[in-house]
Amino acid sequence: MNIILFDGTCLFCQRSVQFILKRDPEGYFKFGSLQSEKGQKLLHQYNVKRDLDSVVLIKNDQVFMKSSAALEIGKHLKGGYRILSVLKVIPAPIRDAVYDWFAKHRYQWFGKSESCMMPSPEFKKRFID
């Protein structure tokens, strides 16, 4: 199973999930919030610190975080998003520095929700929570 764990209170993250859902019609990815009980259990199971500020992709028992997770997700989306994997030539510390800078400002730019998004009925089965 390929699971994307996202910040359930981040409006940018919620929009990103909607973006992925529309470009993943075969249901390659499942979703869960980092704050959920199941999300926290998965973080513990894969020895990922629980207070991280990153998207997490668990794919074939391998964990991807930050820019590596975003690029790995893009490889599986319909459209031209696979081309973004060329960004892997940039060393991860540099990619992750840009990722961290964006993550630090995402609430300021996009806002924060008091609760996690509720998936539409057509996508509800794609969520692990």
Tab-separated table of C-alpha atoms in Angstrom:
chain	number	residue	atom	x	y	z
A	1	MET	CA	0.000	0.000	0.000
A	2	ASN	CA	1.209	3.506	-0.839
A	3	ILE	CA	0.161	5.994	1.818
A	4	ILE	CA	0.580	9.756	1.825
A	5	LEU	CA	0.486	11.287	5.306
A	6	PHE	CA	-0.216	15.010	5.236
A	7	ASP	CA	-0.802	17.868	7.667
A	8	GLY	CA	-4.561	17.683	8.111
A	9	THR	CA	-4.875	21.277	9.326
A	10	CYS	CA	-2.836	22.866	6.521
A	11	LEU	CA	-5.048	24.288	3.776
A	12	PHE	CA	-2.250	24.014	1.191
A	13	CYS	CA	-1.786	20.350	2.152
A	14	GLN	CA	-5.520	19.699	1.863
A	15	ARG	CA	-5.542	21.286	-1.601
A	16	SER	CA	-2.528	19.171	-2.528
A	17	VAL	CA	-4.446	16.029	-1.574
A	18	GLN	CA	-7.328	17.143	-3.809
A	19	PHE	CA	-4.817	17.781	-6.608
A	20	ILE	CA	-3.346	14.290	-6.224
A	21	LEU	CA	-6.767	12.613	-6.040
A	22	LYS	CA	-7.766	14.138	-9.390
A	23	ARG	CA	-4.553	12.944	-11.037
A	24	ASP	CA	-4.541	9.457	-9.509
A	25	PRO	CA	-7.718	7.893	-10.926
A	26	GLU	CA	-6.471	4.321	-10.400
A	27	GLY	CA	-6.152	4.876	-6.662
A	28	TYR	CA	-2.413	4.236	-6.398
A	29	PHE	CA	-2.276	6.384	-3.240
A	30	LYS	CA	-4.173	6.228	0.027
A	31	PHE	CA	-4.209	9.202	2.389
A	32	GLY	CA	-4.113	9.910	6.095
A	33	SER	CA	-3.421	12.909	8.258
A	34	LEU	CA	-0.269	13.111	10.319
A	35	GLN	CA	-2.405	14.041	13.319
A	36	SER	CA	-4.717	11.027	13.132
A	37	GLU	CA	-4.351	7.974	15.326
A	38	LYS	CA	-3.557	5.783	12.301
A	39	GLY	CA	-1.109	8.359	10.972
A	40	GLN	CA	0.688	8.460	14.317
A	41	LYS	CA	0.813	4.655	14.443
A	42	LEU	CA	2.377	4.535	10.982
A	43	LEU	CA	4.969	7.135	11.951
A	44	HIS	CA	5.841	5.042	14.999
A	45	GLN	CA	5.912	1.814	12.969
A	46	TYR	CA	8.374	3.329	10.482
A	47	ASN	CA	10.455	5.131	13.147
A	48	VAL	CA	9.595	8.599	11.871
A	49	LYS	CA	9.555	11.392	14.437
A	50	ARG	CA	5.990	12.338	15.216
A	51	ASP	CA	6.380	16.110	15.293
A	52	LEU	CA	7.819	16.487	11.813
A	53	ASP	CA	6.748	19.242	9.450
A	54	SER	CA	6.664	17.289	6.205
A	55	VAL	CA	4.593	15.212	3.881
A	56	VAL	CA	5.416	11.523	4.334
A	57	LEU	CA	5.065	8.884	1.656
A	58	ILE	CA	5.176	5.236	2.672
A	59	LYS	CA	5.702	3.234	-0.507
A	60	ASN	CA	6.558	-0.463	-0.503
A	61	ASP	CA	7.707	-0.222	3.139
A	62	GLN	CA	10.084	2.620	2.256
A	63	VAL	CA	9.650	6.097	3.741
A	64	PHE	CA	10.074	9.287	1.714
A	65	MET	CA	9.873	12.741	3.276
A	66	LYS	CA	9.993	16.362	2.205
A	67	SER	CA	11.073	16.968	-1.399
A	68	SER	CA	11.814	13.281	-1.992
A	69	ALA	CA	8.213	12.436	-1.090
A	70	ALA	CA	6.834	15.150	-3.371
A	71	LEU	CA	8.957	14.016	-6.312
A	72	GLU	CA	8.108	10.363	-5.737
A	73	ILE	CA	4.394	11.212	-5.634
A	74	GLY	CA	4.709	13.155	-8.891
A	75	LYS	CA	6.113	10.074	-10.650
A	76	HIS	CA	2.747	8.345	-10.263
A	77	LEU	CA	0.374	11.134	-11.329
A	78	LYS	CA	-1.372	11.459	-14.669
A	79	GLY	CA	-0.109	14.276	-16.830
A	80	GLY	CA	3.365	15.679	-17.194
A	81	TYR	CA	4.252	15.541	-13.504
A	82	ARG	CA	6.675	12.652	-14.016
A	83	ILE	CA	9.055	15.101	-15.639
A	84	LEU	CA	9.568	16.749	-12.254
A	85	SER	CA	11.613	13.719	-11.204
A	86	VAL	CA	14.535	15.319	-13.081
A	87	LEU	CA	14.779	17.570	-10.023
A	88	LYS	CA	16.316	14.602	-8.212
A	89	VAL	CA	19.629	15.653	-9.768
A	90	ILE	CA	19.585	18.491	-7.231
A	91	PRO	CA	21.058	17.187	-3.970
A	92	ALA	CA	18.391	16.383	-1.365
A	93	PRO	CA	19.776	18.851	1.229
A	94	ILE	CA	19.289	21.713	-1.240
A	95	ARG	CA	15.812	20.514	-2.315
A	96	ASP	CA	14.837	20.035	1.326
A	97	ALA	CA	16.054	23.511	2.292
A	98	VAL	CA	13.613	24.968	-0.270
A	99	TYR	CA	10.911	22.570	0.980
A	100	ASP	CA	11.527	23.621	4.615
A	101	TRP	CA	11.369	27.312	3.708
A	102	PHE	CA	8.024	26.803	1.962
A	103	ALA	CA	6.697	24.622	4.810
A	104	LYS	CA	7.642	27.289	7.342
A	105	HIS	CA	5.447	29.844	5.547
A	106	ARG	CA	2.551	27.711	4.309
A	107	TYR	CA	0.131	28.601	7.132
A	108	GLN	CA	0.870	32.287	6.640
A	109	TRP	CA	0.294	32.103	2.881
A	110	PHE	CA	-2.545	29.570	2.626
A	111	GLY	CA	-4.097	29.420	6.075
A	112	LYS	CA	-4.838	26.770	8.625
A	113	SER	CA	-7.968	24.795	9.361
A	114	GLU	CA	-9.198	23.800	12.790
A	115	SER	CA	-9.965	20.305	11.548
A	116	CYS	CA	-8.919	17.854	8.891
A	117	MET	CA	-10.699	17.893	5.547
A	118	MET	CA	-13.650	15.598	4.981
A	119	PRO	CA	-13.234	13.671	1.736
A	120	SER	CA	-16.072	13.586	-0.755
A	121	PRO	CA	-18.035	10.314	-0.833
A	122	GLU	CA	-16.328	9.247	-4.080
A	123	PHE	CA	-12.878	9.504	-2.436
A	124	LYS	CA	-13.722	8.422	1.110
A	125	LYS	CA	-12.416	4.873	0.547
A	126	ARG	CA	-8.990	6.315	-0.299
A	127	PHE	CA	-8.500	7.632	3.263
A	128	ILE	CA	-7.114	5.457	6.054
A	129	ASP	CA	-8.645	7.469	8.922
